[in-house]
Amino acid sequence: MNASSGLERRRRRLAVAMVSPAITMMALVAVFPVLYAVWLSLHEYSLLQPGLSRWAEPFGLGNYVIAFDDRDFWAALRTTLLFTVVSVALELAIGMVMALLMNSVVRGRAFLRAAVLVPWSVLTVVTAIIWRSVFDPTLGFVNSLLGAVGLPDDTVWLGSAPEAFWVMVVADVWKTAPFMALLLLAGLQGVPIETHEAAAVDGAGAWQRFWRITLPQLRSALLVALIFRTLDALRIFDLPYVLTKGAFGTDTLSLIAFRRLQEQGIIGLGSALSVITFLVVMVVSVVYIRLMRPSEGGR
């Protein structure tokens, strides 16, 4: 018994020794910047006033009070949440259709998957430049196509609201729907084909088989896909920055935090906005997990 317990202790010490470097690196790379941002958010610190570094009254929450009193913050929060809901919903629907089609293809499946990944492999900045060119009122072909079918062809897409917002949504869906499709495809390939065949023999239609067989067994893949895409959408920065610089109803939480930090040099307020963005992302992640976990536990 003593020899067994001694061996167990040695194994635990070995395990701690092996994972300690990774944990230390994660703490330095991830945890420390977050804690430092929280510390900055509790202080009045600005590059515009050299030497200014003091506790943000009241109780260190002064920057958060300023943020919540700022109309730009609430407008950016609404835009961020609306963008997240719309883009993730469209990506989920389109990605599901793409995944079902790729799962049903027998010949050329590897080539199809590689082709589908092309938009996702393009850098987001490049994606924004491409779609900015596509919707350019003089050089882009969107207005030309609209004019060819008798619709108004003089829309300044990136110079008016809500058109600029929808351009941002289209660009994001085009880039990331393939990523959603591949995650869902991985889940589809874990669904036993025998179950579908048995249901078809029993008279179940295609929609019934999808709703009652495929979808319940995709919950884990759906959870992963939704969390990944929702977190990315809530932190969206590069698309609105390249497309419109946040103008015409495309300002997001990350964009106004960047503007306060980099362009205006208000480090304390910018850090507070970054912390708020982090908290929004964390709360949404917890909600996703809580909503999906009961169904998984009740299988």
mmCIF file of N, CA, C and O in Angstrom, residues 32-125:
data_model
loop_
_atom_site.group_PDB
_atom_site.id
_atom_site.type_symbol
_atom_site.label_atom_id
_atom_site.label_comp_id
_atom_site.label_asym_id
_atom_site.label_seq_id
_atom_site.Cartn_x
_atom_site.Cartn_y
_atom_site.Cartn_z
ATOM 1 N N PHE A 32 -1.202 37.173 -17.787
ATOM 2 C CA PHE A 32 -0.591 38.445 -17.393
ATOM 3 C C PHE A 32 -1.134 39.633 -18.190
ATOM 4 O O PHE A 32 -1.462 40.673 -17.595
ATOM 5 N N PRO A 33 -1.240 39.565 -19.542
ATOM 6 C CA PRO A 33 -1.809 40.713 -20.269
ATOM 7 C C PRO A 33 -3.231 41.057 -19.838
ATOM 8 O O PRO A 33 -3.595 42.240 -19.786
ATOM 9 N N VAL A 34 -4.032 40.033 -19.527
ATOM 10 C CA VAL A 34 -5.407 40.298 -19.084
ATOM 11 C C VAL A 34 -5.404 41.023 -17.750
ATOM 12 O O VAL A 34 -6.109 42.026 -17.554
ATOM 13 N N LEU A 35 -4.592 40.526 -16.818
ATOM 14 C CA LEU A 35 -4.518 41.175 -15.505
ATOM 15 C C LEU A 35 -3.955 42.588 -15.618
ATOM 16 O O LEU A 35 -4.401 43.508 -14.914
ATOM 17 N N TYR A 36 -2.998 42.780 -16.492
ATOM 18 C CA TYR A 36 -2.428 44.114 -16.676
ATOM 19 C C TYR A 36 -3.452 45.065 -17.286
ATOM 20 O O TYR A 36 -3.518 46.247 -16.910
ATOM 21 N N ALA A 37 -4.254 44.560 -18.211
ATOM 22 C CA ALA A 37 -5.315 45.393 -18.791
ATOM 23 C C ALA A 37 -6.334 45.785 -17.727
ATOM 24 O O ALA A 37 -6.820 46.923 -17.706
ATOM 25 N N VAL A 38 -6.661 44.843 -16.836
ATOM 26 C CA VAL A 38 -7.592 45.168 -15.741
ATOM 27 C C VAL A 38 -6.983 46.236 -14.842
ATOM 28 O O VAL A 38 -7.670 47.191 -14.443
ATOM 29 N N TRP A 39 -5.690 46.094 -14.520
ATOM 30 C CA TRP A 39 -5.026 47.093 -13.683
ATOM 31 C C TRP A 39 -5.046 48.470 -14.342
ATOM 32 O O TRP A 39 -5.333 49.483 -13.699
ATOM 33 N N LEU A 40 -4.755 48.529 -15.641
ATOM 34 C CA LEU A 40 -4.776 49.807 -16.357
ATOM 35 C C LEU A 40 -6.180 50.409 -16.375
ATOM 36 O O LEU A 40 -6.343 51.631 -16.295
ATOM 37 N N SER A 41 -7.189 49.536 -16.491
ATOM 38 C CA SER A 41 -8.561 50.045 -16.569
ATOM 39 C C SER A 41 -9.014 50.690 -15.267
ATOM 40 O O SER A 41 -9.978 51.460 -15.262
ATOM 41 N N LEU A 42 -8.328 50.389 -14.183
ATOM 42 C CA LEU A 42 -8.686 50.956 -12.881
ATOM 43 C C LEU A 42 -7.934 52.249 -12.576
ATOM 44 O O LEU A 42 -8.084 52.811 -11.492
ATOM 45 N N HIS A 43 -7.150 52.729 -13.532
ATOM 46 C CA HIS A 43 -6.342 53.927 -13.326
ATOM 47 C C HIS A 43 -6.606 54.960 -14.428
ATOM 48 O O HIS A 43 -6.962 54.599 -15.551
ATOM 49 N N GLU A 44 -6.411 56.191 -14.072
ATOM 50 C CA GLU A 44 -6.403 57.259 -15.066
ATOM 51 C C GLU A 44 -4.992 57.334 -15.630
ATOM 52 O O GLU A 44 -4.062 57.779 -14.961
ATOM 53 N N TYR A 45 -4.862 56.883 -16.845
ATOM 54 C CA TYR A 45 -3.544 56.836 -17.477
ATOM 55 C C TYR A 45 -3.707 57.248 -18.924
ATOM 56 O O TYR A 45 -4.492 56.656 -19.663
ATOM 57 N N SER A 46 -2.984 58.287 -19.339
ATOM 58 C CA SER A 46 -3.156 58.820 -20.679
ATOM 59 C C SER A 46 -1.823 59.277 -21.230
ATOM 60 O O SER A 46 -1.009 59.881 -20.522
ATOM 61 N N LEU A 47 -1.596 58.996 -22.513
ATOM 62 C CA LEU A 47 -0.395 59.475 -23.180
ATOM 63 C C LEU A 47 -0.469 60.964 -23.470
ATOM 64 O O LEU A 47 0.547 61.598 -23.760
ATOM 65 N N LEU A 48 -1.674 61.525 -23.395
ATOM 66 C CA LEU A 48 -1.842 62.946 -23.651
ATOM 67 C C LEU A 48 -1.354 63.792 -22.483
ATOM 68 O O LEU A 48 -1.044 64.968 -22.657
ATOM 69 N N GLN A 49 -1.326 63.202 -21.288
ATOM 70 C CA GLN A 49 -0.861 63.912 -20.102
ATOM 71 C C GLN A 49 0.288 63.119 -19.472
ATOM 72 O O GLN A 49 0.051 62.210 -18.672
ATOM 73 N N PRO A 50 1.516 63.438 -19.820
ATOM 74 C CA PRO A 50 2.664 62.686 -19.276
ATOM 75 C C PRO A 50 2.683 62.720 -17.749
ATOM 76 O O PRO A 50 2.440 63.743 -17.128
ATOM 77 N N GLY A 51 2.960 61.569 -17.179
ATOM 78 C CA GLY A 51 3.041 61.469 -15.732
ATOM 79 C C GLY A 51 1.731 61.200 -15.041
ATOM 80 O O GLY A 51 1.706 60.967 -13.825
ATOM 81 N N LEU A 52 0.614 61.223 -15.786
ATOM 82 C CA LEU A 52 -0.697 60.965 -15.176
ATOM 83 C C LEU A 52 -0.864 59.469 -14.934
ATOM 84 O O LEU A 52 -0.876 58.671 -15.863
ATOM 85 N N SER A 53 -0.976 59.087 -13.712
ATOM 86 C CA SER A 53 -1.236 57.703 -13.354
ATOM 87 C C SER A 53 -1.795 57.686 -11.942
ATOM 88 O O SER A 53 -1.050 57.749 -10.965
ATOM 89 N N ARG A 54 -3.094 57.619 -11.831
ATOM 90 C CA ARG A 54 -3.739 57.660 -10.521
ATOM 91 C C ARG A 54 -4.983 56.789 -10.544
ATOM 92 O O ARG A 54 -5.512 56.459 -11.595
ATOM 93 N N TRP A 55 -5.431 56.453 -9.363
ATOM 94 C CA TRP A 55 -6.614 55.622 -9.176
ATOM 95 C C TRP A 55 -7.835 56.327 -9.755
ATOM 96 O O TRP A 55 -8.063 57.511 -9.488
ATOM 97 N N ALA A 56 -8.583 55.627 -10.588
ATOM 98 C CA ALA A 56 -9.751 56.221 -11.241
ATOM 99 C C ALA A 56 -10.938 56.189 -10.290
ATOM 100 O O ALA A 56 -11.557 55.144 -10.094
ATOM 101 N N GLU A 57 -11.213 57.312 -9.694
ATOM 102 C CA GLU A 57 -12.337 57.397 -8.758
ATOM 103 C C GLU A 57 -13.657 57.413 -9.527
ATOM 104 O O GLU A 57 -13.709 57.902 -10.663
ATOM 105 N N PRO A 58 -14.739 56.871 -8.925
ATOM 106 C CA PRO A 58 -14.794 56.295 -7.571
ATOM 107 C C PRO A 58 -14.432 54.804 -7.564
ATOM 108 O O PRO A 58 -14.818 54.065 -8.462
ATOM 109 N N PHE A 59 -13.676 54.406 -6.573
ATOM 110 C CA PHE A 59 -13.336 53.003 -6.315
ATOM 111 C C PHE A 59 -12.632 52.338 -7.492
ATOM 112 O O PHE A 59 -12.764 51.128 -7.700
ATOM 113 N N GLY A 60 -11.924 53.117 -8.279
ATOM 114 C CA GLY A 60 -11.235 52.560 -9.428
ATOM 115 C C GLY A 60 -12.123 52.285 -10.626
ATOM 116 O O GLY A 60 -11.659 51.735 -11.631
ATOM 117 N N LEU A 61 -13.379 52.649 -10.560
ATOM 118 C CA LEU A 61 -14.337 52.351 -11.629
ATOM 119 C C LEU A 61 -14.647 53.563 -12.498
ATOM 120 O O LEU A 61 -15.602 53.536 -13.286
ATOM 121 N N GLY A 62 -13.844 54.606 -12.377
ATOM 122 C CA GLY A 62 -14.124 55.822 -13.120
ATOM 123 C C GLY A 62 -14.140 55.622 -14.621
ATOM 124 O O GLY A 62 -15.002 56.182 -15.334
ATOM 125 N N ASN A 63 -13.212 54.824 -15.144
ATOM 126 C CA ASN A 63 -13.169 54.579 -16.587
ATOM 127 C C ASN A 63 -14.403 53.812 -17.063
ATOM 128 O O ASN A 63 -14.898 54.041 -18.167
ATOM 129 N N TYR A 64 -14.884 52.910 -16.225
ATOM 130 C CA TYR A 64 -16.083 52.155 -16.591
ATOM 131 C C TYR A 64 -17.314 53.055 -16.574
ATOM 132 O O TYR A 64 -18.217 52.902 -17.409
ATOM 133 N N VAL A 65 -17.356 53.991 -15.626
ATOM 134 C CA VAL A 65 -18.465 54.949 -15.596
ATOM 135 C C VAL A 65 -18.465 55.794 -16.867
ATOM 136 O O VAL A 65 -19.518 56.015 -17.488
ATOM 137 N N ILE A 66 -17.277 56.256 -17.266
ATOM 138 C CA ILE A 66 -17.172 57.052 -18.499
ATOM 139 C C ILE A 66 -17.602 56.218 -19.705
ATOM 140 O O ILE A 66 -18.302 56.705 -20.595
ATOM 141 N N ALA A 67 -17.163 54.955 -19.739
ATOM 142 C CA ALA A 67 -17.514 54.085 -20.876
ATOM 143 C C ALA A 67 -19.012 53.887 -20.979
ATOM 144 O O ALA A 67 -19.591 53.996 -22.072
ATOM 145 N N PHE A 68 -19.675 53.616 -19.850
ATOM 146 C CA PHE A 68 -21.112 53.357 -19.884
ATOM 147 C C PHE A 68 -21.922 54.627 -20.131
ATOM 148 O O PHE A 68 -23.091 54.548 -20.517
ATOM 149 N N ASP A 69 -21.318 55.790 -19.911
ATOM 150 C CA ASP A 69 -22.001 57.055 -20.208
ATOM 151 C C ASP A 69 -21.779 57.512 -21.645
ATOM 152 O O ASP A 69 -22.380 58.500 -22.080
ATOM 153 N N ASP A 70 -20.935 56.798 -22.371
ATOM 154 C CA ASP A 70 -20.573 57.190 -23.731
ATOM 155 C C ASP A 70 -21.569 56.611 -24.734
ATOM 156 O O ASP A 70 -21.778 55.391 -24.786
ATOM 157 N N ARG A 71 -22.183 57.474 -25.526
ATOM 158 C CA ARG A 71 -23.119 56.990 -26.545
ATOM 159 C C ARG A 71 -22.429 56.105 -27.574
ATOM 160 O O ARG A 71 -23.032 55.172 -28.108
ATOM 161 N N ASP A 72 -21.169 56.422 -27.872
ATOM 162 C CA ASP A 72 -20.435 55.598 -28.835
ATOM 163 C C ASP A 72 -20.310 54.156 -28.352
ATOM 164 O O ASP A 72 -20.337 53.215 -29.153
ATOM 165 N N PHE A 73 -20.143 53.979 -27.048
ATOM 166 C CA PHE A 73 -20.033 52.624 -26.505
ATOM 167 C C PHE A 73 -21.320 51.836 -26.735
ATOM 168 O O PHE A 73 -21.283 50.689 -27.185
ATOM 169 N N TRP A 74 -22.454 52.431 -26.430
ATOM 170 C CA TRP A 74 -23.720 51.718 -26.591
ATOM 171 C C TRP A 74 -24.028 51.457 -28.060
ATOM 172 O O TRP A 74 -24.562 50.400 -28.408
ATOM 173 N N ALA A 75 -23.676 52.412 -28.927
ATOM 174 C CA ALA A 75 -23.868 52.180 -30.365
ATOM 175 C C ALA A 75 -22.977 51.040 -30.842
ATOM 176 O O ALA A 75 -23.410 50.176 -31.629
ATOM 177 N N ALA A 76 -21.726 51.027 -30.370
ATOM 178 C CA ALA A 76 -20.816 49.949 -30.757
ATOM 179 C C ALA A 76 -21.278 48.610 -30.204
ATOM 180 O O ALA A 76 -21.163 47.572 -30.876
ATOM 181 N N LEU A 77 -21.803 48.602 -28.983
ATOM 182 C CA LEU A 77 -22.309 47.356 -28.399
ATOM 183 C C LEU A 77 -23.489 46.819 -29.202
ATOM 184 O O LEU A 77 -23.560 45.614 -29.498
ATOM 185 N N ARG A 78 -24.409 47.700 -29.572
ATOM 186 C CA ARG A 78 -25.549 47.256 -30.394
ATOM 187 C C ARG A 78 -25.076 46.707 -31.726
ATOM 188 O O ARG A 78 -25.555 45.649 -32.177
ATOM 189 N N THR A 79 -24.155 47.412 -32.358
ATOM 190 C CA THR A 79 -23.648 46.948 -33.657
ATOM 191 C C THR A 79 -22.944 45.609 -33.528
ATOM 192 O O THR A 79 -23.130 44.706 -34.356
ATOM 193 N N THR A 80 -22.134 45.457 -32.477
ATOM 194 C CA THR A 80 -21.407 44.204 -32.268
ATOM 195 C C THR A 80 -22.356 43.037 -32.051
ATOM 196 O O THR A 80 -22.193 41.962 -32.644
ATOM 197 N N LEU A 81 -23.364 43.230 -31.196
ATOM 198 C CA LEU A 81 -24.311 42.151 -30.917
ATOM 199 C C LEU A 81 -25.150 41.819 -32.145
ATOM 200 O O LEU A 81 -25.379 40.641 -32.454
ATOM 201 N N LEU A 82 -25.614 42.855 -32.862
ATOM 202 C CA LEU A 82 -26.412 42.612 -34.067
ATOM 203 C C LEU A 82 -25.576 41.903 -35.123
ATOM 204 O O LEU A 82 -26.040 40.944 -35.762
ATOM 205 N N PHE A 83 -24.341 42.356 -35.306
ATOM 206 C CA PHE A 83 -23.456 41.711 -36.268
ATOM 207 C C PHE A 83 -23.223 40.256 -35.899
ATOM 208 O O PHE A 83 -23.235 39.369 -36.761
ATOM 209 N N THR A 84 -23.017 39.992 -34.620
ATOM 210 C CA THR A 84 -22.770 38.622 -34.167
ATOM 211 C C THR A 84 -23.966 37.728 -34.438
ATOM 212 O O THR A 84 -23.824 36.627 -34.984
ATOM 213 N N VAL A 85 -25.158 38.190 -34.076
ATOM 214 C CA VAL A 85 -26.361 37.378 -34.253
ATOM 215 C C VAL A 85 -26.612 37.104 -35.737
ATOM 216 O O VAL A 85 -26.837 35.951 -36.146
ATOM 217 N N VAL A 86 -26.548 38.149 -36.563
ATOM 218 C CA VAL A 86 -26.868 37.997 -37.982
ATOM 219 C C VAL A 86 -25.820 37.152 -38.692
ATOM 220 O O VAL A 86 -26.151 36.196 -39.418
ATOM 221 N N SER A 87 -24.556 37.480 -38.506
ATOM 222 C CA SER A 87 -23.503 36.773 -39.236
ATOM 223 C C SER A 87 -23.393 35.313 -38.809
ATOM 224 O O SER A 87 -23.282 34.420 -39.655
ATOM 225 N N VAL A 88 -23.452 35.044 -37.506
ATOM 226 C CA VAL A 88 -23.341 33.657 -37.039
ATOM 227 C C VAL A 88 -24.548 32.834 -37.479
ATOM 228 O O VAL A 88 -24.409 31.662 -37.863
ATOM 229 N N ALA A 89 -25.738 33.426 -37.464
ATOM 230 C CA ALA A 89 -26.932 32.706 -37.922
ATOM 231 C C ALA A 89 -26.817 32.354 -39.404
ATOM 232 O O ALA A 89 -27.102 31.213 -39.817
ATOM 233 N N LEU A 90 -26.384 33.310 -40.217
ATOM 234 C CA LEU A 90 -26.220 33.039 -41.648
ATOM 235 C C LEU A 90 -25.123 32.014 -41.892
ATOM 236 O O LEU A 90 -25.272 31.118 -42.734
ATOM 237 N N GLU A 91 -24.030 32.133 -41.162
ATOM 238 C CA GLU A 91 -22.940 31.179 -41.333
ATOM 239 C C GLU A 91 -23.348 29.779 -40.904
ATOM 240 O O GLU A 91 -22.942 28.791 -41.531
ATOM 241 N N LEU A 92 -24.155 29.688 -39.864
ATOM 242 C CA LEU A 92 -24.629 28.376 -39.421
ATOM 243 C C LEU A 92 -25.526 27.742 -40.478
ATOM 244 O O LEU A 92 -25.369 26.555 -40.811
ATOM 245 N N ALA A 93 -26.458 28.524 -41.028
ATOM 246 C CA ALA A 93 -27.370 27.995 -42.044
ATOM 247 C C ALA A 93 -26.615 27.604 -43.306
ATOM 248 O O ALA A 93 -26.783 26.484 -43.833
ATOM 249 N N ILE A 94 -25.773 28.520 -43.797
ATOM 250 C CA ILE A 94 -25.023 28.221 -45.029
ATOM 251 C C ILE A 94 -24.009 27.105 -44.790
ATOM 252 O O ILE A 94 -23.839 26.209 -45.629
ATOM 253 N N GLY A 95 -23.345 27.140 -43.642
ATOM 254 C CA GLY A 95 -22.376 26.098 -43.337
ATOM 255 C C GLY A 95 -23.012 24.730 -43.220
ATOM 256 O O GLY A 95 -22.427 23.719 -43.638
ATOM 257 N N MET A 96 -24.232 24.663 -42.652
ATOM 258 C CA MET A 96 -24.924 23.384 -42.549
ATOM 259 C C MET A 96 -25.256 22.825 -43.921
ATOM 260 O O MET A 96 -25.060 21.627 -44.192
ATOM 261 N N VAL A 97 -25.737 23.688 -44.811
ATOM 262 C CA VAL A 97 -26.049 23.241 -46.179
ATOM 263 C C VAL A 97 -24.783 22.749 -46.874
ATOM 264 O O VAL A 97 -24.777 21.693 -47.525
ATOM 265 N N MET A 98 -23.700 23.511 -46.738
ATOM 266 C CA MET A 98 -22.435 23.100 -47.362
ATOM 267 C C MET A 98 -21.935 21.784 -46.781
ATOM 268 O O MET A 98 -21.440 20.915 -47.523
ATOM 269 N N ALA A 99 -22.057 21.624 -45.478
ATOM 270 C CA ALA A 99 -21.584 20.386 -44.845
ATOM 271 C C ALA A 99 -22.407 19.187 -45.317
ATOM 272 O O ALA A 99 -21.850 18.107 -45.577
ATOM 273 N N LEU A 100 -23.719 19.348 -45.408
ATOM 274 C CA LEU A 100 -24.565 18.251 -45.882
ATOM 275 C C LEU A 100 -24.231 17.875 -47.319
ATOM 276 O O LEU A 100 -24.202 16.685 -47.672
ATOM 277 N N LEU A 101 -23.971 18.878 -48.156
ATOM 278 C CA LEU A 101 -23.615 18.595 -49.546
ATOM 279 C C LEU A 101 -22.267 17.888 -49.634
ATOM 280 O O LEU A 101 -22.114 16.915 -50.372
ATOM 281 N N MET A 102 -21.281 18.370 -48.877
ATOM 282 C CA MET A 102 -19.960 17.728 -48.913
ATOM 283 C C MET A 102 -20.019 16.311 -48.353
ATOM 284 O O MET A 102 -19.289 15.428 -48.807
ATOM 285 N N ASN A 103 -20.880 16.096 -47.372
ATOM 286 C CA ASN A 103 -20.992 14.757 -46.783
ATOM 287 C C ASN A 103 -21.649 13.769 -47.730
ATOM 288 O O ASN A 103 -21.420 12.561 -47.632
ATOM 289 N N SER A 104 -22.469 14.280 -48.643
ATOM 290 C CA SER A 104 -23.165 13.394 -49.577
ATOM 291 C C SER A 104 -22.366 13.117 -50.845
ATOM 292 O O SER A 104 -22.683 12.182 -51.589
ATOM 293 N N VAL A 105 -21.336 13.927 -51.100
ATOM 294 C CA VAL A 105 -20.519 13.733 -52.295
ATOM 295 C C VAL A 105 -19.591 12.540 -52.094
ATOM 296 O O VAL A 105 -18.977 12.392 -51.033
ATOM 297 N N VAL A 106 -19.506 11.697 -53.109
ATOM 298 C CA VAL A 106 -18.647 10.507 -53.034
ATOM 299 C C VAL A 106 -17.343 10.728 -53.781
ATOM 300 O O VAL A 106 -16.259 10.521 -53.248
ATOM 301 N N ARG A 107 -17.428 11.194 -55.018
ATOM 302 C CA ARG A 107 -16.239 11.398 -55.842
ATOM 303 C C ARG A 107 -15.783 12.855 -55.731
ATOM 304 O O ARG A 107 -16.594 13.771 -55.734
ATOM 305 N N GLY A 108 -14.487 13.065 -55.642
ATOM 306 C CA GLY A 108 -13.932 14.409 -55.576
ATOM 307 C C GLY A 108 -14.143 15.100 -54.245
ATOM 308 O O GLY A 108 -14.105 16.329 -54.164
ATOM 309 N N ARG A 109 -14.360 14.325 -53.173
ATOM 310 C CA ARG A 109 -14.649 14.921 -51.870
ATOM 311 C C ARG A 109 -13.461 15.721 -51.352
ATOM 312 O O ARG A 109 -13.629 16.818 -50.809
ATOM 313 N N ALA A 110 -12.231 15.193 -51.505
ATOM 314 C CA ALA A 110 -11.044 15.893 -50.998
ATOM 315 C C ALA A 110 -10.850 17.223 -51.722
ATOM 316 O O ALA A 110 -10.536 18.246 -51.097
ATOM 317 N N PHE A 111 -11.030 17.213 -53.052
ATOM 318 C CA PHE A 111 -10.886 18.457 -53.818
ATOM 319 C C PHE A 111 -11.944 19.469 -53.417
ATOM 320 O O PHE A 111 -11.660 20.666 -53.294
ATOM 321 N N LEU A 112 -13.164 19.009 -53.188
ATOM 322 C CA LEU A 112 -14.245 19.908 -52.800
ATOM 323 C C LEU A 112 -13.954 20.565 -51.459
ATOM 324 O O LEU A 112 -14.172 21.771 -51.284
ATOM 325 N N ARG A 113 -13.452 19.798 -50.516
ATOM 326 C CA ARG A 113 -13.131 20.367 -49.205
ATOM 327 C C ARG A 113 -12.034 21.412 -49.310
ATOM 328 O O ARG A 113 -12.088 22.465 -48.664
ATOM 329 N N ALA A 114 -11.015 21.114 -50.141
ATOM 330 C CA ALA A 114 -9.927 22.082 -50.315
ATOM 331 C C ALA A 114 -10.435 23.364 -50.966
ATOM 332 O O ALA A 114 -10.049 24.472 -50.581
ATOM 333 N N ALA A 115 -11.338 23.224 -51.949
ATOM 334 C CA ALA A 115 -11.881 24.398 -52.630
ATOM 335 C C ALA A 115 -12.736 25.235 -51.685
ATOM 336 O O ALA A 115 -12.702 26.470 -51.722
ATOM 337 N N VAL A 116 -13.495 24.561 -50.827
ATOM 338 C CA VAL A 116 -14.362 25.272 -49.889
ATOM 339 C C VAL A 116 -13.538 26.090 -48.904
ATOM 340 O O VAL A 116 -13.959 27.174 -48.455
ATOM 341 N N LEU A 117 -12.346 25.595 -48.575
ATOM 342 C CA LEU A 117 -11.500 26.269 -47.580
ATOM 343 C C LEU A 117 -10.834 27.537 -48.097
ATOM 344 O O LEU A 117 -10.288 28.302 -47.305
ATOM 345 N N VAL A 118 -10.868 27.773 -49.410
ATOM 346 C CA VAL A 118 -10.146 28.915 -49.977
ATOM 347 C C VAL A 118 -10.571 30.245 -49.351
ATOM 348 O O VAL A 118 -9.713 31.033 -48.932
ATOM 349 N N PRO A 119 -11.871 30.567 -49.265
ATOM 350 C CA PRO A 119 -12.228 31.857 -48.649
ATOM 351 C C PRO A 119 -11.740 31.987 -47.214
ATOM 352 O O PRO A 119 -11.308 33.074 -46.797
ATOM 353 N N TRP A 120 -11.799 30.901 -46.442
ATOM 354 C CA TRP A 120 -11.381 30.966 -45.050
ATOM 355 C C TRP A 120 -9.876 31.159 -44.919
ATOM 356 O O TRP A 120 -9.401 31.771 -43.961
ATOM 357 N N SER A 121 -9.114 30.675 -45.894
ATOM 358 C CA SER A 121 -7.659 30.805 -45.840
ATOM 359 C C SER A 121 -7.182 32.206 -46.197
ATOM 360 O O SER A 121 -6.032 32.551 -45.926
ATOM 361 N N VAL A 122 -8.043 33.014 -46.791
ATOM 362 C CA VAL A 122 -7.668 34.383 -47.150
ATOM 363 C C VAL A 122 -7.626 35.237 -45.883
ATOM 364 O O VAL A 122 -8.514 35.151 -45.029
ATOM 365 N N LEU A 123 -6.594 36.058 -45.743
ATOM 366 C CA LEU A 123 -6.496 36.947 -44.594
ATOM 367 C C LEU A 123 -7.716 37.873 -44.527
ATOM 368 O O LEU A 123 -8.234 38.303 -45.554
ATOM 369 N N THR A 124 -8.147 38.167 -43.310
ATOM 370 C CA THR A 124 -9.335 38.997 -43.142
ATOM 371 C C THR A 124 -9.141 40.378 -43.753
ATOM 372 O O THR A 124 -10.069 40.948 -44.349
ATOM 373 N N VAL A 125 -7.955 40.930 -43.625
ATOM 374 C CA VAL A 125 -7.683 42.241 -44.220
ATOM 375 C C VAL A 125 -7.822 42.176 -45.732
ATOM 376 O O VAL A 125 -8.393 43.077 -46.358
#
